[in-house]
Amino acid sequence: MPVEINGLLNHNISSETHPVPFETFDPEGIARMARLHDAWGYDKVLVANAAIMPDNFTIAGYVAANTTRLGVMLAHRPGFIPPTMAARMLATLDRLMPGRVGVHIITAASDEETQADGDYRTKVERYDRAKEYISVLRRIWTSEKPVDHDDKWFRFNGGFAAIKPTQGTVPVYFGGMSPAALEVAGEYCDTFATLSDTVAGMTEVVAKVREAAALHGRSPRFLMSIRIVIADSEEAAWARADEIREAVAANMGKLAPNTAAVKADGFKRTAELAARGDRLEKCFWNGINQLRGGQSNSGTLVGTPAQLADALMDYYDAGVSAFILRGFDPVEDVIAIGRDLIPLLRAKVAERDAELAEANPCRPDRAPFA
């Protein structure tokens, strides 16, 4: 299966090593980062969503206006916008950037954050609502006539979208490690998205989600977000990792605490991972995870382009066929990853897929999604 490689686009050009006040809104920076990802071979950029953040639908439209091939993975919280309206909004965006839109359904890391927007549902209730929400989205995208709906969370008569997604639907990404999250993922997601982890950890995650999905006859893809430290030599890469750790440590007072993340199962897993040591497996580095604990999704691969591609192939062999790859320099790392790593990884995946096809042309776990 061709590998999907994504980046991250914020509302300003910032990182832990180059912090900018969170409230800074930089339209020129958004356009610049969108064009960089577009030029250097990324498939999509994740456009995040949270209670205090700028509207990401608007930002995604701005990305569409400033790129020619780059797509967006739009983080979206079910329930704040009615699913009928969200279906039309996502279909419209998909027609502006044909076939390049995915929606990442998120249910928030804490009750407190959703309450900031007036939603007082519990975590379990939010996951339950997400199932019905995704079902309605898909029904509106595919129905050729108005539909009525009356269920636990939503009720409407004559729901319809005159505009349809380019490919008939919008791929749904979904994540979360709690039992309620895995239940939703198994039944509804096209791609299961998770935080950085070791190969051993991702092997466990893939097995859990596949088990849940098998109950519904489905086979989702898997996406993992991972940080990258890249250099021409192994020594230079690890020296740069040490410099990054020092810079982040010096900037800790400037970084907004992600207190909501502490309550999320995925981030608890990150904190547990950090406690296992500084370096794990081939080149997995916990340096920033250790500094920021359960508030950071910063598991990192450190090495040369060849070493990094080799490490990412281990994840691919474990079932991960989509990545969010990002470094610590918000501009230069986008270029370096796109120039030195992405072509190498795509070539290795194509070679591996050719080998697998020759050995076993009916291998079921490479289906894109069902």
Tab-separated table of C-alpha atoms in Angstrom:
chain	number	residue	atom	x	y	z
A	1	MET	CA	0.000	0.000	0.000
A	2	PRO	CA	1.425	3.434	-0.873
A	3	VAL	CA	2.550	5.245	2.247
A	4	GLU	CA	0.694	8.407	3.264
A	5	ILE	CA	2.974	11.131	4.628
A	6	ASN	CA	1.503	14.119	6.382
A	7	GLY	CA	2.741	17.188	8.202
A	8	LEU	CA	1.316	19.545	10.805
A	9	LEU	CA	0.171	23.087	10.090
A	10	ASN	CA	-0.378	25.563	12.930
A	11	HIS	CA	-1.847	29.074	12.888
A	12	ASN	CA	1.671	30.474	13.288
A	13	ILE	CA	5.228	29.289	12.659
A	14	SER	CA	6.203	27.950	16.061
A	15	SER	CA	7.695	24.979	17.879
A	16	GLU	CA	9.188	24.149	21.263
A	17	THR	CA	12.594	25.315	20.006
A	18	HIS	CA	11.194	28.431	18.302
A	19	PRO	CA	8.213	29.393	20.502
A	20	VAL	CA	5.753	32.060	19.421
A	21	PRO	CA	2.908	33.220	21.708
A	22	PHE	CA	-0.033	30.908	21.115
A	23	GLU	CA	-2.424	33.777	20.393
A	24	THR	CA	-0.264	34.974	17.468
A	25	PHE	CA	-2.229	34.541	14.254
A	26	ASP	CA	0.003	34.645	11.180
A	27	PRO	CA	-1.790	34.355	7.800
A	28	GLU	CA	1.458	34.786	5.854
A	29	GLY	CA	3.045	32.048	7.971
A	30	ILE	CA	0.119	29.706	7.315
A	31	ALA	CA	0.437	30.260	3.558
A	32	ARG	CA	4.213	29.796	3.684
A	33	MET	CA	4.002	26.504	5.581
A	34	ALA	CA	1.225	25.229	3.306
A	35	ARG	CA	3.330	25.956	0.222
A	36	LEU	CA	6.399	24.316	1.764
A	37	HIS	CA	4.516	21.096	2.524
A	38	ASP	CA	3.001	21.218	-0.952
A	39	ALA	CA	6.389	21.638	-2.628
A	40	TRP	CA	8.216	18.976	-0.626
A	41	GLY	CA	5.926	16.027	-1.247
A	42	TYR	CA	3.671	15.760	1.798
A	43	ASP	CA	0.207	14.313	1.139
A	44	LYS	CA	-1.715	16.282	3.762
A	45	VAL	CA	-1.276	18.550	6.741
A	46	LEU	CA	-3.159	18.072	9.978
A	47	VAL	CA	-5.062	21.229	10.899
A	48	ALA	CA	-5.795	20.900	14.595
A	49	ASN	CA	-8.827	21.945	16.616
A	50	ALA	CA	-9.335	22.883	20.258
A	51	ALA	CA	-11.597	25.101	22.300
A	52	ILE	CA	-9.366	28.185	22.144
A	53	MET	CA	-7.899	27.769	18.646
A	54	PRO	CA	-8.697	29.694	15.446
A	55	ASP	CA	-11.325	28.110	13.215
A	56	ASN	CA	-9.689	25.310	11.272
A	57	PHE	CA	-12.288	25.096	8.487
A	58	THR	CA	-11.303	28.632	7.518
A	59	ILE	CA	-7.605	27.784	7.727
A	60	ALA	CA	-8.158	24.659	5.593
A	61	GLY	CA	-9.820	26.795	2.918
A	62	TYR	CA	-6.816	29.110	3.037
A	63	VAL	CA	-4.528	26.097	2.559
A	64	ALA	CA	-6.576	25.109	-0.490
A	65	ALA	CA	-6.149	28.603	-1.943
A	66	ASN	CA	-2.374	28.477	-1.498
A	67	THR	CA	-1.555	24.963	-2.756
A	68	THR	CA	-1.972	22.808	-5.838
A	69	ARG	CA	-1.674	19.215	-4.578
A	70	LEU	CA	-1.525	19.273	-0.755
A	71	GLY	CA	-4.504	17.918	1.173
A	72	VAL	CA	-5.758	18.557	4.697
A	73	MET	CA	-6.627	16.274	7.581
A	74	LEU	CA	-9.172	18.439	9.358
A	75	ALA	CA	-9.594	17.802	13.079
A	76	HIS	CA	-13.313	18.027	13.887
A	77	ARG	CA	-15.316	17.644	17.086
A	78	PRO	CA	-18.707	15.963	16.702
A	79	GLY	CA	-21.719	17.759	18.095
A	80	PHE	CA	-20.658	21.399	17.972
A	81	ILE	CA	-21.808	21.670	14.347
A	82	PRO	CA	-24.822	19.556	13.293
A	83	PRO	CA	-23.698	16.560	11.237
A	84	THR	CA	-25.843	17.578	8.263
A	85	MET	CA	-24.129	20.963	8.112
A	86	ALA	CA	-20.665	19.469	8.747
A	87	ALA	CA	-21.235	17.011	5.882
A	88	ARG	CA	-21.895	19.905	3.505
A	89	MET	CA	-18.936	21.903	4.812
A	90	LEU	CA	-16.546	18.984	4.381
A	91	ALA	CA	-17.938	18.134	0.943
A	92	THR	CA	-17.517	21.754	-0.133
A	93	LEU	CA	-13.922	21.828	1.078
A	94	ASP	CA	-13.259	18.527	-0.715
A	95	ARG	CA	-14.550	19.966	-3.974
A	96	LEU	CA	-12.220	22.966	-3.558
A	97	MET	CA	-9.262	20.578	-3.216
A	98	PRO	CA	-10.596	17.495	-5.026
A	99	GLY	CA	-10.052	14.221	-3.223
A	100	ARG	CA	-7.516	15.773	-0.832
A	101	VAL	CA	-9.599	16.126	2.345
A	102	GLY	CA	-9.773	13.825	5.346
A	103	VAL	CA	-11.662	14.459	8.584
A	104	HIS	CA	-10.044	13.539	11.890
A	105	ILE	CA	-12.894	12.998	14.346
A	106	ILE	CA	-11.754	13.946	17.862
A	107	THR	CA	-13.718	13.927	21.095
A	108	ALA	CA	-11.400	16.140	23.231
A	109	ALA	CA	-8.941	15.216	25.938
A	110	SER	CA	-10.989	16.466	28.882
A	111	ASP	CA	-14.489	17.412	30.017
A	112	GLU	CA	-13.226	20.857	31.029
A	113	GLU	CA	-12.158	21.768	27.519
A	114	THR	CA	-15.452	20.840	25.884
A	115	GLN	CA	-17.298	22.729	28.606
A	116	ALA	CA	-15.500	25.872	27.413
A	117	ASP	CA	-17.687	25.587	24.306
A	118	GLY	CA	-20.814	24.679	26.253
A	119	ASP	CA	-20.687	20.891	25.847
A	120	TYR	CA	-21.209	19.096	29.177
A	121	ARG	CA	-21.275	15.529	27.864
A	122	THR	CA	-18.989	13.003	29.539
A	123	LYS	CA	-16.138	11.334	27.689
A	124	VAL	CA	-18.133	8.118	27.214
A	125	GLU	CA	-21.110	10.110	25.953
A	126	ARG	CA	-18.905	12.004	23.494
A	127	TYR	CA	-17.616	8.739	22.042
A	128	ASP	CA	-21.149	7.376	21.776
A	129	ARG	CA	-22.256	10.567	20.022
A	130	ALA	CA	-19.293	10.306	17.636
A	131	LYS	CA	-20.561	6.965	16.319
A	132	GLU	CA	-23.918	8.404	15.315
A	133	TYR	CA	-22.258	11.551	13.979
A	134	ILE	CA	-19.961	9.640	11.614
A	135	SER	CA	-22.879	7.501	10.478
A	136	VAL	CA	-24.888	10.623	9.616
A	137	LEU	CA	-21.966	12.199	7.763
A	138	ARG	CA	-21.629	9.166	5.532
A	139	ARG	CA	-25.353	8.949	4.956
A	140	ILE	CA	-25.560	12.599	3.895
A	141	TRP	CA	-22.524	12.249	1.618
A	142	THR	CA	-23.973	9.273	-0.226
A	143	SER	CA	-27.745	9.806	-0.258
A	144	GLU	CA	-29.278	10.962	-3.530
A	145	LYS	CA	-32.419	12.189	-1.820
A	146	PRO	CA	-33.315	13.933	1.464
A	147	VAL	CA	-33.254	11.664	4.512
A	148	ASP	CA	-34.921	11.717	7.918
A	149	HIS	CA	-33.131	10.728	11.095
A	150	ASP	CA	-34.308	10.222	14.663
A	151	ASP	CA	-31.866	8.532	17.019
A	152	LYS	CA	-30.225	9.035	20.397
A	153	TRP	CA	-28.153	12.141	19.628
A	154	PHE	CA	-29.534	13.722	16.461
A	155	ARG	CA	-32.922	14.299	14.898
A	156	PHE	CA	-33.704	15.963	11.570
A	157	ASN	CA	-36.089	15.767	8.623
A	158	GLY	CA	-35.044	16.147	4.994
A	159	GLY	CA	-31.302	16.245	5.595
A	160	PHE	CA	-29.450	16.507	2.307
A	161	ALA	CA	-26.250	17.726	0.622
A	162	ALA	CA	-26.594	18.893	-2.960
A	163	ILE	CA	-22.800	18.924	-3.078
A	164	LYS	CA	-21.039	15.568	-2.750
A	165	PRO	CA	-17.389	14.724	-2.021
A	166	THR	CA	-15.255	14.186	-5.107
A	167	GLN	CA	-14.772	10.481	-4.423
A	168	GLY	CA	-18.200	9.904	-2.888
A	169	THR	CA	-17.003	10.147	0.712
A	170	VAL	CA	-14.405	11.805	2.921
A	171	PRO	CA	-11.953	9.444	4.670
A	172	VAL	CA	-12.490	9.375	8.431
A	173	TYR	CA	-9.515	9.354	10.805
A	174	PHE	CA	-10.114	8.531	14.455
A	175	GLY	CA	-7.966	7.937	17.525
A	176	GLY	CA	-8.010	7.191	21.226
A	177	MET	CA	-6.841	4.342	23.423
A	178	SER	CA	-9.707	4.021	25.899
A	179	PRO	CA	-12.124	1.083	25.515
A	180	ALA	CA	-14.835	3.486	24.333
A	181	ALA	CA	-12.498	4.955	21.718
A	182	LEU	CA	-11.436	1.551	20.420
A	183	GLU	CA	-15.094	0.573	20.073
A	184	VAL	CA	-15.764	3.609	17.855
A	185	ALA	CA	-12.577	3.111	15.865
A	186	GLY	CA	-13.254	-0.530	15.154
A	187	GLU	CA	-16.680	0.148	13.726
A	188	TYR	CA	-16.325	3.523	12.030
A	189	CYS	CA	-12.820	4.763	11.181
A	190	ASP	CA	-11.039	4.420	7.851
A	191	THR	CA	-7.682	5.255	9.442
A	192	PHE	CA	-6.825	4.803	13.112
A	193	ALA	CA	-4.577	7.691	14.179
A	194	THR	CA	-2.377	7.488	17.231
A	195	LEU	CA	0.439	9.249	19.045
A	196	SER	CA	4.121	8.389	18.747
A	197	ASP	CA	5.112	4.974	20.036
A	198	THR	CA	7.753	2.303	19.670
A	199	VAL	CA	7.410	-0.415	17.044
A	200	ALA	CA	6.524	-2.875	19.801
A	201	GLY	CA	3.886	-0.486	21.117
A	202	MET	CA	2.387	0.097	17.693
A	203	THR	CA	2.269	-3.653	17.087
A	204	GLU	CA	0.052	-3.917	20.181
A	205	VAL	CA	-2.132	-1.000	19.052
A	206	VAL	CA	-2.600	-2.444	15.565
A	207	ALA	CA	-3.609	-5.801	17.033
A	208	LYS	CA	-6.175	-4.213	19.397
A	209	VAL	CA	-7.802	-2.103	16.697
A	210	ARG	CA	-7.836	-4.912	14.153
A	211	GLU	CA	-9.544	-7.136	16.688
A	212	ALA	CA	-12.211	-4.489	17.282
A	213	ALA	CA	-12.616	-3.841	13.547
A	214	ALA	CA	-12.887	-7.532	12.673
A	215	LEU	CA	-16.157	-7.699	14.606
A	216	HIS	CA	-17.588	-5.373	11.954
A	217	GLY	CA	-15.827	-6.878	8.953
A	218	ARG	CA	-13.576	-3.850	8.573
A	219	SER	CA	-9.831	-3.326	8.023
A	220	PRO	CA	-8.694	0.250	8.767
A	221	ARG	CA	-5.370	1.818	7.967
A	222	PHE	CA	-3.065	3.018	10.751
A	223	LEU	CA	-1.433	6.418	11.156
A	224	MET	CA	1.215	7.342	13.712
A	225	SER	CA	2.542	10.795	14.532
A	226	ILE	CA	6.314	10.846	15.134
A	227	ARG	CA	8.956	13.576	15.496
A	228	ILE	CA	12.116	13.484	13.370
A	229	VAL	CA	15.702	14.602	14.032
A	230	ILE	CA	17.631	14.246	10.788
A	231	ALA	CA	21.289	14.861	9.925
A	232	ASP	CA	23.959	13.656	7.507
A	233	SER	CA	25.599	11.398	10.090
A	234	GLU	CA	24.422	9.474	13.125
A	235	GLU	CA	26.757	11.462	15.377
A	236	ALA	CA	25.466	14.773	14.049
A	237	ALA	CA	21.861	13.637	14.484
A	238	TRP	CA	22.326	12.735	18.154
A	239	ALA	CA	24.301	15.928	18.762
A	240	ARG	CA	21.363	17.840	17.308
A	241	ALA	CA	18.988	15.908	19.566
A	242	ASP	CA	21.016	17.074	22.576
A	243	GLU	CA	20.826	20.667	21.308
A	244	ILE	CA	17.059	20.352	20.896
A	245	ARG	CA	16.676	19.040	24.441
A	246	GLU	CA	18.668	21.994	25.784
A	247	ALA	CA	16.621	24.479	23.768
A	248	VAL	CA	13.287	23.001	24.858
A	249	ALA	CA	14.420	22.922	28.488
A	250	ALA	CA	15.339	26.615	28.243
A	251	ASN	CA	11.939	27.416	26.706
A	252	MET	CA	9.764	25.449	29.128
A	253	GLY	CA	8.481	28.629	30.758
A	254	LYS	CA	7.292	29.899	27.367
A	255	LEU	CA	5.359	26.753	26.445
A	256	ALA	CA	1.666	26.650	27.258
A	257	PRO	CA	0.863	23.665	29.519
A	258	ASN	CA	-1.371	21.081	27.899
A	259	THR	CA	-3.214	20.203	31.096
A	260	ALA	CA	-6.129	18.587	29.268
A	261	ALA	CA	-3.803	16.020	27.689
A	262	VAL	CA	-2.868	14.614	31.093
A	263	LYS	CA	-6.335	13.031	31.361
A	264	ALA	CA	-6.316	11.384	27.928
A	265	ASP	CA	-5.413	7.700	27.694
A	266	GLY	CA	-3.131	8.273	24.721
A	267	PHE	CA	-1.063	10.869	26.562
A	268	LYS	CA	-0.916	8.687	29.666
A	269	ARG	CA	0.633	6.094	27.384
A	270	THR	CA	3.174	8.708	26.256
A	271	ALA	CA	4.116	9.441	29.881
A	272	GLU	CA	4.583	5.731	30.558
A	273	LEU	CA	6.723	5.453	27.441
A	274	ALA	CA	8.933	8.338	28.601
A	275	ALA	CA	9.557	6.565	31.902
A	276	ARG	CA	11.137	3.618	30.068
A	277	GLY	CA	14.330	5.467	29.208
A	278	ASP	CA	16.043	7.966	26.934
A	279	ARG	CA	16.668	5.693	23.933
A	280	LEU	CA	14.600	2.700	22.855
A	281	GLU	CA	14.705	0.255	19.938
A	282	LYS	CA	16.831	1.320	16.942
A	283	CYS	CA	16.687	5.101	17.226
A	284	PHE	CA	13.588	6.047	19.251
A	285	TRP	CA	14.345	9.028	21.511
A	286	ASN	CA	12.296	10.048	24.548
A	287	GLY	CA	14.192	13.253	25.335
A	288	ILE	CA	11.322	15.716	24.835
A	289	ASN	CA	8.717	13.296	26.152
A	290	GLN	CA	10.751	13.160	29.362
A	291	LEU	CA	10.910	16.943	29.611
A	292	ARG	CA	7.190	17.462	29.001
A	293	GLY	CA	5.811	14.200	30.354
A	294	GLY	CA	2.195	13.426	29.549
A	295	GLN	CA	1.711	16.835	27.938
A	296	SER	CA	3.640	16.109	24.753
A	297	ASN	CA	3.379	13.837	21.737
A	298	SER	CA	7.103	13.958	21.064
A	299	GLY	CA	8.455	10.477	20.626
A	300	THR	CA	11.279	11.011	18.134
A	301	LEU	CA	13.333	9.060	15.623
A	302	VAL	CA	16.949	10.247	15.399
A	303	GLY	CA	19.413	9.451	12.627
A	304	THR	CA	20.485	9.778	9.014
A	305	PRO	CA	17.889	9.642	6.227
A	306	ALA	CA	18.760	5.979	5.631
A	307	GLN	CA	18.468	5.102	9.339
A	308	LEU	CA	15.179	6.951	9.659
A	309	ALA	CA	13.699	5.298	6.577
A	310	ASP	CA	14.794	1.915	7.926
A	311	ALA	CA	13.141	2.641	11.288
A	312	LEU	CA	9.923	3.830	9.634
A	313	MET	CA	9.833	0.651	7.561
A	314	ASP	CA	9.708	-1.316	10.808
A	315	TYR	CA	6.485	0.531	11.596
A	316	TYR	CA	5.226	-0.109	8.081
A	317	ASP	CA	5.856	-3.821	8.505
A	318	ALA	CA	3.930	-3.629	11.796
A	319	GLY	CA	0.899	-2.301	9.902
A	320	VAL	CA	1.387	1.486	9.927
A	321	SER	CA	0.962	2.894	6.418
A	322	ALA	CA	0.421	6.575	7.231
A	323	PHE	CA	2.536	8.996	9.237
A	324	ILE	CA	2.606	12.539	10.502
A	325	LEU	CA	6.290	13.452	10.284
A	326	ARG	CA	7.524	16.693	11.839
A	327	GLY	CA	10.736	17.974	13.305
A	328	PHE	CA	11.608	20.701	15.773
A	329	ASP	CA	12.627	23.496	13.422
A	330	PRO	CA	9.268	24.568	11.991
A	331	VAL	CA	10.677	25.531	8.568
A	332	GLU	CA	13.992	23.799	7.942
A	333	ASP	CA	12.798	20.388	9.117
A	334	VAL	CA	9.810	20.466	6.758
A	335	ILE	CA	12.301	20.940	3.923
A	336	ALA	CA	14.833	18.385	5.188
A	337	ILE	CA	12.219	15.690	5.748
A	338	GLY	CA	10.672	16.361	2.345
A	339	ARG	CA	14.000	16.474	0.533
A	340	ASP	CA	15.965	13.711	2.241
A	341	LEU	CA	13.514	11.304	3.866
A	342	ILE	CA	10.171	11.234	2.076
A	343	PRO	CA	11.482	10.090	-1.353
A	344	LEU	CA	13.607	7.417	0.303
A	345	LEU	CA	10.690	6.128	2.370
A	346	ARG	CA	8.325	6.062	-0.607
A	347	ALA	CA	10.888	4.088	-2.601
A	348	LYS	CA	11.373	1.571	0.198
A	349	VAL	CA	7.612	1.116	0.584
A	350	ALA	CA	7.168	0.572	-3.148
A	351	GLU	CA	9.960	-2.010	-3.086
A	352	ARG	CA	8.467	-3.766	-0.055
A	353	ASP	CA	4.989	-3.800	-1.601
A	354	ALA	CA	6.386	-5.336	-4.793
A	355	GLU	CA	8.049	-8.047	-2.738
A	356	LEU	CA	4.855	-8.731	-0.789
A	357	ALA	CA	2.729	-8.786	-3.924
A	358	GLU	CA	5.008	-11.339	-5.514
A	359	ALA	CA	5.058	-13.502	-2.385
A	360	ASN	CA	1.383	-13.219	-1.492
A	361	PRO	CA	-0.842	-11.192	-3.850
A	362	CYS	CA	-3.944	-11.653	-1.653
A	363	ARG	CA	-2.541	-10.355	1.631
A	364	PRO	CA	-5.639	-8.823	3.317
A	365	ASP	CA	-3.990	-6.488	5.843
A	366	ARG	CA	-2.858	-4.110	3.109
A	367	ALA	CA	-6.407	-3.107	2.150
A	368	PRO	CA	-6.639	0.722	2.291
A	369	PHE	CA	-9.877	0.715	4.292
A	370	ALA	CA	-13.247	-0.965	4.316
